[in-house]
């Protein structure tokens, strides 16, 4: 559904996306993780044709976004950046107007998406009366209007309270389960990603530092909490027996490959050291993520310059594509589009 190949984006002297290559297969809920400024929104902007890449290839649903944006995005719905609406109009009227900028949408379809996101009781209320969570659901309703097969969601839970985060999570899971949508979401809320995604990519300073399944994030060092009378002495004995690789915080040990906790207990007891507690620590996504960030920040290499594509007339023409094409997929982040009359208040 999504293919990025050797993708670069440079703003002045700063590399926002640095040689990004990834694939999102159909049927996945795929998480794009990273700190603020890691390049997540820039990468999504290039997927939606809102940001022009310095070089590289972006293909959505089998089509090159830069060359065939309309075809690439015709079955894509998205929330990109901050949702914005006409506050003085109802939620339903907003959907009617915004969808009309690209193609007329039947009233029945508008009602369907309103029901999908749980806004039935408030669809005819003015948006100025909506909570932040209701605005987020209205943005999701707009993204669903074109019967998408792919949803791209940039920080869908940003700014929501715990109840709103829970509702958004359940809605995303239901859309995936019942409509079979492929979903790419960016986030820095690790707990949400852990509960939603089957596969993730982690960005740091524009570079991808990990890509794989959530299960793979738990297959690194196995930390074990060990409580004994003399931790330092126990550690020395375990190292001499080559049962551990490392330790941390004076209470955790990392077992050597193929070693079980039973071997640790057996050796220590045989050498007269009582074991009061031994317990495997399942690595959370947060621990894995922080380990990645700490590892990649040590001795960060200088950022190479991206290769430049030739500035041909064809390239200049593609770069100037009318952004109104398929802007149904990302109109959430814009107010009244340029050249459109401001709708009358209800």
mmCIF file of C-alpha atoms in Angstrom:
data_model
loop_
_atom_site.group_PDB
_atom_site.id
_atom_site.type_symbol
_atom_site.label_atom_id
_atom_site.label_comp_id
_atom_site.label_asym_id
_atom_site.label_seq_id
_atom_site.Cartn_x
_atom_site.Cartn_y
_atom_site.Cartn_z
ATOM 1 C CA UNK A 1 0.000 0.000 0.000
ATOM 2 C CA UNK A 2 2.856 2.392 0.845
ATOM 3 C CA UNK A 3 6.355 2.191 -0.598
ATOM 4 C CA UNK A 4 9.070 4.719 0.202
ATOM 5 C CA UNK A 5 12.472 4.265 -1.413
ATOM 6 C CA UNK A 6 15.620 6.261 -0.601
ATOM 7 C CA UNK A 7 13.520 9.247 0.404
ATOM 8 C CA UNK A 8 15.232 12.506 1.342
ATOM 9 C CA UNK A 9 13.828 15.886 2.349
ATOM 10 C CA UNK A 10 16.090 18.794 3.113
ATOM 11 C CA UNK A 11 15.022 22.216 4.397
ATOM 12 C CA UNK A 12 17.949 24.566 3.879
ATOM 13 C CA UNK A 13 20.874 22.942 5.669
ATOM 14 C CA UNK A 14 18.703 20.629 7.786
ATOM 15 C CA UNK A 15 17.907 17.086 6.709
ATOM 16 C CA UNK A 16 14.350 16.359 7.887
ATOM 17 C CA UNK A 17 14.110 12.899 6.276
ATOM 18 C CA UNK A 18 17.339 11.056 5.569
ATOM 19 C CA UNK A 19 17.332 8.064 3.175
ATOM 20 C CA UNK A 20 14.015 6.592 4.357
ATOM 21 C CA UNK A 21 13.010 3.262 2.831
ATOM 22 C CA UNK A 22 10.000 1.320 4.112
ATOM 23 C CA UNK A 23 6.970 -0.659 2.979
ATOM 24 C CA UNK A 24 3.530 -0.849 4.583
ATOM 25 C CA UNK A 25 1.719 -3.996 3.379
ATOM 26 C CA UNK A 26 -2.057 -4.156 2.984
ATOM 27 C CA UNK A 27 -4.011 -5.020 6.117
ATOM 28 C CA UNK A 28 -1.506 -3.682 8.670
ATOM 29 C CA UNK A 29 -1.877 -1.109 11.406
ATOM 30 C CA UNK A 30 1.588 0.361 11.039
ATOM 31 C CA UNK A 31 3.128 2.763 13.548
ATOM 32 C CA UNK A 32 5.592 5.521 12.711
ATOM 33 C CA UNK A 33 7.361 6.432 15.954
ATOM 34 C CA UNK A 34 9.749 9.201 16.880
ATOM 35 C CA UNK A 35 10.298 12.267 19.020
ATOM 36 C CA UNK A 36 8.997 15.683 17.989
ATOM 37 C CA UNK A 37 11.070 16.755 15.001
ATOM 38 C CA UNK A 38 12.112 13.200 14.089
ATOM 39 C CA UNK A 39 10.634 13.548 10.581
ATOM 40 C CA UNK A 40 7.299 11.736 10.987
ATOM 41 C CA UNK A 41 5.050 14.551 9.755
ATOM 42 C CA UNK A 42 7.453 15.441 6.948
ATOM 43 C CA UNK A 43 7.385 11.820 5.745
ATOM 44 C CA UNK A 44 3.565 11.782 5.875
ATOM 45 C CA UNK A 45 3.448 15.121 4.063
ATOM 46 C CA UNK A 46 5.444 13.580 1.218
ATOM 47 C CA UNK A 47 3.099 10.572 1.135
ATOM 48 C CA UNK A 48 0.164 12.953 0.689
ATOM 49 C CA UNK A 49 1.833 15.177 -1.890
ATOM 50 C CA UNK A 50 1.835 18.127 0.510
ATOM 51 C CA UNK A 51 5.641 18.188 0.852
ATOM 52 C CA UNK A 52 7.874 17.823 -2.190
ATOM 53 C CA UNK A 53 10.770 15.368 -1.651
ATOM 54 C CA UNK A 54 14.333 16.469 -2.322
ATOM 55 C CA UNK A 55 14.877 13.057 -3.893
ATOM 56 C CA UNK A 56 13.592 9.516 -3.677
ATOM 57 C CA UNK A 57 10.390 7.685 -4.566
ATOM 58 C CA UNK A 58 6.964 7.729 -2.906
ATOM 59 C CA UNK A 59 4.368 5.225 -4.129
ATOM 60 C CA UNK A 60 0.882 4.945 -2.649
ATOM 61 C CA UNK A 61 -1.506 2.186 -3.798
ATOM 62 C CA UNK A 62 0.950 1.391 -6.600
ATOM 63 C CA UNK A 63 1.168 4.936 -8.021
ATOM 64 C CA UNK A 64 3.953 7.517 -7.833
ATOM 65 C CA UNK A 65 2.621 10.402 -5.731
ATOM 66 C CA UNK A 66 4.735 13.079 -7.405
ATOM 67 C CA UNK A 67 3.794 12.059 -10.945
ATOM 68 C CA UNK A 68 0.221 10.760 -10.490
ATOM 69 C CA UNK A 69 -1.109 12.316 -7.308
ATOM 70 C CA UNK A 70 -4.793 11.951 -8.169
ATOM 71 C CA UNK A 71 -4.489 8.229 -8.865
ATOM 72 C CA UNK A 72 -2.260 7.616 -5.856
ATOM 73 C CA UNK A 73 -4.583 9.313 -3.360
ATOM 74 C CA UNK A 74 -8.046 8.543 -4.709
ATOM 75 C CA UNK A 75 -8.559 5.738 -2.156
ATOM 76 C CA UNK A 76 -6.718 7.423 0.708
ATOM 77 C CA UNK A 77 -8.154 9.197 3.723
ATOM 78 C CA UNK A 78 -5.948 11.183 6.082
ATOM 79 C CA UNK A 79 -5.659 13.413 9.098
ATOM 80 C CA UNK A 80 -2.591 15.580 8.561
ATOM 81 C CA UNK A 81 -1.463 18.108 11.157
ATOM 82 C CA UNK A 82 -4.164 19.922 13.188
ATOM 83 C CA UNK A 83 -7.841 19.487 12.212
ATOM 84 C CA UNK A 84 -9.542 22.820 11.417
ATOM 85 C CA UNK A 85 -13.170 23.483 10.541
ATOM 86 C CA UNK A 86 -15.692 26.286 10.104
ATOM 87 C CA UNK A 87 -16.626 26.799 13.753
ATOM 88 C CA UNK A 88 -19.866 28.634 12.977
ATOM 89 C CA UNK A 89 -21.254 25.703 10.918
ATOM 90 C CA UNK A 90 -22.498 22.312 12.062
ATOM 91 C CA UNK A 91 -20.337 19.209 11.827
ATOM 92 C CA UNK A 92 -22.585 17.837 9.070
ATOM 93 C CA UNK A 93 -22.424 21.075 7.067
ATOM 94 C CA UNK A 94 -18.626 21.085 7.372
ATOM 95 C CA UNK A 95 -18.479 17.596 5.883
ATOM 96 C CA UNK A 96 -20.816 18.578 3.053
ATOM 97 C CA UNK A 97 -18.800 21.681 2.161
ATOM 98 C CA UNK A 98 -15.338 20.183 2.481
ATOM 99 C CA UNK A 99 -16.248 17.110 0.445
ATOM 100 C CA UNK A 100 -17.737 19.310 -2.298
ATOM 101 C CA UNK A 101 -14.322 20.864 -2.984
ATOM 102 C CA UNK A 102 -13.221 17.653 -4.719
ATOM 103 C CA UNK A 103 -16.393 15.691 -5.510
ATOM 104 C CA UNK A 104 -20.009 15.667 -4.480
ATOM 105 C CA UNK A 105 -20.704 13.173 -1.693
ATOM 106 C CA UNK A 106 -24.181 11.665 -1.176
ATOM 107 C CA UNK A 107 -25.945 12.591 2.055
ATOM 108 C CA UNK A 108 -26.227 8.897 2.857
ATOM 109 C CA UNK A 109 -22.429 8.539 2.841
ATOM 110 C CA UNK A 110 -22.032 11.569 5.093
ATOM 111 C CA UNK A 111 -24.502 10.052 7.549
ATOM 112 C CA UNK A 112 -22.618 6.745 7.438
ATOM 113 C CA UNK A 113 -19.281 8.278 8.435
ATOM 114 C CA UNK A 114 -20.966 10.351 11.151
ATOM 115 C CA UNK A 115 -22.306 7.133 12.656
ATOM 116 C CA UNK A 116 -18.963 5.366 12.274
ATOM 117 C CA UNK A 117 -17.168 7.934 14.430
ATOM 118 C CA UNK A 118 -19.932 8.265 17.014
ATOM 119 C CA UNK A 119 -21.127 11.819 16.265
ATOM 120 C CA UNK A 120 -24.764 11.028 15.490
ATOM 121 C CA UNK A 121 -26.154 13.019 18.424
ATOM 122 C CA UNK A 122 -24.007 16.098 17.749
ATOM 123 C CA UNK A 123 -23.686 16.164 13.966
ATOM 124 C CA UNK A 124 -26.032 19.145 13.651
ATOM 125 C CA UNK A 125 -24.441 21.174 16.461
ATOM 126 C CA UNK A 126 -22.071 24.006 15.575
ATOM 127 C CA UNK A 127 -18.440 22.953 15.654
ATOM 128 C CA UNK A 128 -17.622 25.761 18.085
ATOM 129 C CA UNK A 129 -19.456 23.706 20.735
ATOM 130 C CA UNK A 130 -17.364 20.579 20.054
ATOM 131 C CA UNK A 131 -14.762 19.304 22.495
ATOM 132 C CA UNK A 132 -11.259 18.556 21.241
ATOM 133 C CA UNK A 133 -12.150 14.856 21.093
ATOM 134 C CA UNK A 134 -15.273 15.542 19.008
ATOM 135 C CA UNK A 135 -13.204 17.636 16.579
ATOM 136 C CA UNK A 136 -10.790 14.716 16.247
ATOM 137 C CA UNK A 137 -13.709 12.405 15.451
ATOM 138 C CA UNK A 138 -15.043 14.899 12.899
ATOM 139 C CA UNK A 139 -11.618 14.929 11.226
ATOM 140 C CA UNK A 140 -11.702 11.135 11.114
ATOM 141 C CA UNK A 141 -15.199 11.266 9.603
ATOM 142 C CA UNK A 142 -13.890 13.508 6.835
ATOM 143 C CA UNK A 143 -11.009 11.119 6.180
ATOM 144 C CA UNK A 144 -13.538 8.293 5.720
ATOM 145 C CA UNK A 145 -15.663 10.107 3.132
ATOM 146 C CA UNK A 146 -13.937 8.783 -0.023
ATOM 147 C CA UNK A 147 -14.423 5.078 0.925
ATOM 148 C CA UNK A 148 -10.666 4.738 1.551
ATOM 149 C CA UNK A 149 -8.719 1.517 1.577
ATOM 150 C CA UNK A 150 -5.806 3.300 3.283
ATOM 151 C CA UNK A 151 -5.949 5.681 6.262
ATOM 152 C CA UNK A 152 -2.947 7.890 7.103
ATOM 153 C CA UNK A 153 -3.278 9.463 10.548
ATOM 154 C CA UNK A 154 -0.753 12.010 11.803
ATOM 155 C CA UNK A 155 -0.863 12.030 15.631
ATOM 156 C CA UNK A 156 -4.583 11.074 15.807
ATOM 157 C CA UNK A 157 -4.642 11.167 19.651
ATOM 158 C CA UNK A 158 -2.672 14.388 20.034
ATOM 159 C CA UNK A 159 -4.140 16.619 22.736
ATOM 160 C CA UNK A 160 -6.911 14.208 23.728
ATOM 161 C CA UNK A 161 -7.746 13.367 27.332
ATOM 162 C CA UNK A 162 -7.547 9.715 28.482
ATOM 163 C CA UNK A 163 -11.206 9.083 27.590
ATOM 164 C CA UNK A 164 -10.732 10.626 24.155
ATOM 165 C CA UNK A 165 -7.581 8.567 23.546
ATOM 166 C CA UNK A 166 -9.476 5.398 24.471
ATOM 167 C CA UNK A 167 -12.375 6.274 22.136
ATOM 168 C CA UNK A 168 -10.009 7.065 19.249
ATOM 169 C CA UNK A 169 -8.147 3.787 19.804
ATOM 170 C CA UNK A 170 -11.349 1.741 19.781
ATOM 171 C CA UNK A 171 -12.558 3.509 16.631
ATOM 172 C CA UNK A 172 -9.285 2.826 14.809
ATOM 173 C CA UNK A 173 -9.386 -0.848 15.803
ATOM 174 C CA UNK A 174 -13.007 -1.149 14.678
ATOM 175 C CA UNK A 175 -12.252 0.470 11.298
ATOM 176 C CA UNK A 176 -9.406 -1.969 10.792
ATOM 177 C CA UNK A 177 -11.418 -4.981 11.913
ATOM 178 C CA UNK A 178 -14.761 -4.301 10.224
ATOM 179 C CA UNK A 179 -13.746 -2.354 7.108
ATOM 180 C CA UNK A 180 -10.397 -4.056 6.531
ATOM 181 C CA UNK A 181 -8.546 -0.753 6.237
ATOM 182 C CA UNK A 182 -4.780 -0.487 6.084
ATOM 183 C CA UNK A 183 -3.759 2.175 8.608
ATOM 184 C CA UNK A 184 -0.530 4.120 9.006
ATOM 185 C CA UNK A 185 -0.373 6.281 12.113
ATOM 186 C CA UNK A 186 2.373 8.438 13.530
ATOM 187 C CA UNK A 187 2.651 8.993 17.246
ATOM 188 C CA UNK A 188 4.944 9.608 20.174
ATOM 189 C CA UNK A 189 2.433 7.966 22.577
ATOM 190 C CA UNK A 190 4.178 4.634 22.975
ATOM 191 C CA UNK A 191 1.395 2.992 24.956
ATOM 192 C CA UNK A 192 -1.087 3.713 22.180
ATOM 193 C CA UNK A 193 1.218 2.318 19.509
ATOM 194 C CA UNK A 194 1.762 -0.807 21.603
ATOM 195 C CA UNK A 195 -1.999 -1.405 21.802
ATOM 196 C CA UNK A 196 -2.755 -0.600 18.159
ATOM 197 C CA UNK A 197 0.088 -1.577 15.869
ATOM 198 C CA UNK A 198 1.392 -4.883 14.592
ATOM 199 C CA UNK A 199 4.508 -3.367 13.013
ATOM 200 C CA UNK A 200 6.505 -0.176 13.612
ATOM 201 C CA UNK A 201 9.269 1.999 12.230
ATOM 202 C CA UNK A 202 11.251 4.275 14.556
ATOM 203 C CA UNK A 203 12.718 7.555 13.284
ATOM 204 C CA UNK A 204 15.460 9.561 14.963
ATOM 205 C CA UNK A 205 16.728 12.810 13.443
ATOM 206 C CA UNK A 206 15.185 11.871 10.103
ATOM 207 C CA UNK A 207 16.728 8.403 9.930
ATOM 208 C CA UNK A 208 15.003 5.069 10.452
ATOM 209 C CA UNK A 209 16.739 3.297 13.343
ATOM 210 C CA UNK A 210 14.388 0.314 13.612
ATOM 211 C CA UNK A 211 11.734 -1.403 11.509
ATOM 212 C CA UNK A 212 9.952 -4.601 12.451
ATOM 213 C CA UNK A 213 7.158 -6.270 14.362
ATOM 214 C CA UNK A 214 6.247 -5.389 17.917
ATOM 215 C CA UNK A 215 7.233 -8.929 18.878
ATOM 216 C CA UNK A 216 10.750 -8.215 17.604
ATOM 217 C CA UNK A 217 11.116 -5.334 20.082
ATOM 218 C CA UNK A 218 10.868 -7.892 22.894
ATOM 219 C CA UNK A 219 13.481 -10.270 21.484
ATOM 220 C CA UNK A 220 16.510 -8.286 22.550
ATOM 221 C CA UNK A 221 18.327 -8.631 25.874
ATOM 222 C CA UNK A 222 16.246 -10.498 28.462
ATOM 223 C CA UNK A 223 16.557 -8.637 31.765
ATOM 224 C CA UNK A 224 15.997 -10.510 34.987
ATOM 225 C CA UNK A 225 15.431 -8.940 38.381
ATOM 226 C CA UNK A 226 17.676 -10.665 40.926
ATOM 227 C CA UNK A 227 17.412 -10.101 44.669
ATOM 228 C CA UNK A 228 20.227 -11.666 46.715
ATOM 229 C CA UNK A 229 22.174 -10.779 49.847
ATOM 230 C CA UNK A 230 25.269 -9.570 47.951
ATOM 231 C CA UNK A 231 24.502 -8.581 44.353
ATOM 232 C CA UNK A 232 28.108 -7.733 43.448
ATOM 233 C CA UNK A 233 29.403 -11.116 44.635
ATOM 234 C CA UNK A 234 26.583 -12.963 42.875
ATOM 235 C CA UNK A 235 27.313 -11.065 39.663
ATOM 236 C CA UNK A 236 30.994 -12.024 39.817
ATOM 237 C CA UNK A 237 30.093 -15.711 40.200
ATOM 238 C CA UNK A 238 27.572 -15.576 37.347
ATOM 239 C CA UNK A 239 30.047 -13.843 35.040
ATOM 240 C CA UNK A 240 32.751 -16.401 35.791
ATOM 241 C CA UNK A 241 30.238 -19.122 34.843
ATOM 242 C CA UNK A 242 29.305 -17.147 31.704
ATOM 243 C CA UNK A 243 25.637 -17.129 32.613
ATOM 244 C CA UNK A 244 25.146 -13.358 32.260
ATOM 245 C CA UNK A 245 26.119 -10.726 29.713
ATOM 246 C CA UNK A 246 25.607 -7.504 31.649
ATOM 247 C CA UNK A 247 23.871 -5.852 34.595
ATOM 248 C CA UNK A 248 22.116 -2.581 35.373
ATOM 249 C CA UNK A 249 20.956 -0.614 38.394
ATOM 250 C CA UNK A 250 22.495 -3.075 40.836
ATOM 251 C CA UNK A 251 19.479 -5.386 40.611
ATOM 252 C CA UNK A 252 19.037 -6.541 37.004
ATOM 253 C CA UNK A 253 21.073 -9.060 35.005
ATOM 254 C CA UNK A 254 20.955 -9.853 31.275
ATOM 255 C CA UNK A 255 21.167 -13.596 30.723
ATOM 256 C CA UNK A 256 23.536 -15.074 28.159
ATOM 257 C CA UNK A 257 21.868 -16.711 25.110
ATOM 258 C CA UNK A 258 20.288 -20.054 26.000
ATOM 259 C CA UNK A 259 20.584 -19.520 29.765
ATOM 260 C CA UNK A 260 17.503 -19.923 31.975
ATOM 261 C CA UNK A 261 16.736 -18.528 35.419
ATOM 262 C CA UNK A 262 16.860 -22.066 36.840
ATOM 263 C CA UNK A 263 20.593 -22.242 36.019
ATOM 264 C CA UNK A 264 21.189 -18.934 37.778
ATOM 265 C CA UNK A 265 19.374 -20.070 40.934
ATOM 266 C CA UNK A 266 21.130 -23.465 40.932
ATOM 267 C CA UNK A 267 24.615 -21.960 40.715
ATOM 268 C CA UNK A 268 24.050 -19.322 43.396
ATOM 269 C CA UNK A 269 22.461 -21.752 45.874
ATOM 270 C CA UNK A 270 25.250 -24.277 45.314
ATOM 271 C CA UNK A 271 27.751 -21.549 46.217
ATOM 272 C CA UNK A 272 25.966 -20.616 49.412
ATOM 273 C CA UNK A 273 24.156 -17.495 48.229
ATOM 274 C CA UNK A 274 20.414 -17.528 48.994
ATOM 275 C CA UNK A 275 18.158 -16.144 46.252
ATOM 276 C CA UNK A 276 15.235 -14.108 47.598
ATOM 277 C CA UNK A 277 13.693 -13.175 44.258
ATOM 278 C CA UNK A 278 14.286 -13.810 40.577
ATOM 279 C CA UNK A 279 11.841 -12.561 37.967
ATOM 280 C CA UNK A 280 11.984 -11.972 34.222
ATOM 281 C CA UNK A 281 11.285 -8.411 33.146
ATOM 282 C CA UNK A 282 9.317 -8.185 29.910
ATOM 283 C CA UNK A 283 10.708 -5.293 27.956
ATOM 284 C CA UNK A 284 8.098 -2.649 27.201
ATOM 285 C CA UNK A 285 8.027 -0.687 23.977
ATOM 286 C CA UNK A 286 9.028 2.356 26.024
ATOM 287 C CA UNK A 287 12.185 0.633 27.317
ATOM 288 C CA UNK A 288 13.029 -0.564 23.792
ATOM 289 C CA UNK A 289 12.437 2.899 22.311
ATOM 290 C CA UNK A 290 14.520 4.696 24.941
ATOM 291 C CA UNK A 291 17.298 2.155 24.431
ATOM 292 C CA UNK A 292 17.269 2.915 20.706
ATOM 293 C CA UNK A 293 17.335 6.672 21.287
ATOM 294 C CA UNK A 294 20.180 6.452 23.798
ATOM 295 C CA UNK A 295 22.136 4.202 21.468
ATOM 296 C CA UNK A 296 21.735 6.362 18.375
ATOM 297 C CA UNK A 297 22.553 9.620 20.174
ATOM 298 C CA UNK A 298 26.017 8.427 21.190
ATOM 299 C CA UNK A 299 28.389 9.849 18.616
ATOM 300 C CA UNK A 300 25.757 10.984 16.112
ATOM 301 C CA UNK A 301 27.405 11.105 12.670
ATOM 302 C CA UNK A 302 27.312 14.221 10.536
ATOM 303 C CA UNK A 303 24.279 14.324 8.277
ATOM 304 C CA UNK A 304 25.156 13.695 4.625
ATOM 305 C CA UNK A 305 23.766 15.896 1.894
ATOM 306 C CA UNK A 306 20.892 14.393 -0.078
ATOM 307 C CA UNK A 307 21.476 13.725 -3.758
ATOM 308 C CA UNK A 308 19.662 16.309 -5.856
ATOM 309 C CA UNK A 309 17.299 15.408 -8.679
ATOM 310 C CA UNK A 310 17.704 17.405 -11.880
ATOM 311 C CA UNK A 311 15.453 20.451 -12.189
ATOM 312 C CA UNK A 312 13.853 19.473 -15.481
ATOM 313 C CA UNK A 313 10.771 21.151 -16.987
ATOM 314 C CA UNK A 314 8.813 17.955 -16.237
ATOM 315 C CA UNK A 315 9.931 18.075 -12.593
ATOM 316 C CA UNK A 316 8.940 21.746 -12.328
ATOM 317 C CA UNK A 317 5.521 20.910 -13.758
ATOM 318 C CA UNK A 318 4.930 18.033 -11.325
ATOM 319 C CA UNK A 319 6.052 20.196 -8.413
ATOM 320 C CA UNK A 320 3.402 22.719 -9.387
ATOM 321 C CA UNK A 321 0.478 20.285 -9.306
ATOM 322 C CA UNK A 322 -2.794 21.852 -8.159
ATOM 323 C CA UNK A 323 -3.083 20.930 -4.481
ATOM 324 C CA UNK A 324 -6.854 20.870 -4.686
ATOM 325 C CA UNK A 325 -6.566 17.461 -6.391
ATOM 326 C CA UNK A 326 -7.616 14.805 -3.875
ATOM 327 C CA UNK A 327 -7.295 17.313 -1.013
ATOM 328 C CA UNK A 328 -10.196 15.485 0.560
ATOM 329 C CA UNK A 329 -7.442 13.317 2.027
ATOM 330 C CA UNK A 330 -5.792 16.170 3.890
ATOM 331 C CA UNK A 331 -8.158 19.141 3.997
ATOM 332 C CA UNK A 332 -8.493 18.703 7.768
ATOM 333 C CA UNK A 333 -5.411 20.839 8.329
ATOM 334 C CA UNK A 334 -6.586 23.753 6.185
ATOM 335 C CA UNK A 335 -9.291 26.322 6.707
ATOM 336 C CA UNK A 336 -11.225 27.702 3.753
ATOM 337 C CA UNK A 337 -9.183 26.752 0.663
ATOM 338 C CA UNK A 338 -7.768 29.553 -1.454
ATOM 339 C CA UNK A 339 -10.154 30.727 -4.095
ATOM 340 C CA UNK A 340 -13.249 29.380 -2.292
ATOM 341 C CA UNK A 341 -15.937 31.626 -0.956
ATOM 342 C CA UNK A 342 -16.440 31.607 2.789
ATOM 343 C CA UNK A 343 -19.718 29.748 3.450
ATOM 344 C CA UNK A 344 -22.564 31.671 5.004
ATOM 345 C CA UNK A 345 -23.313 31.065 8.687
ATOM 346 C CA UNK A 346 -26.198 28.751 9.462
#
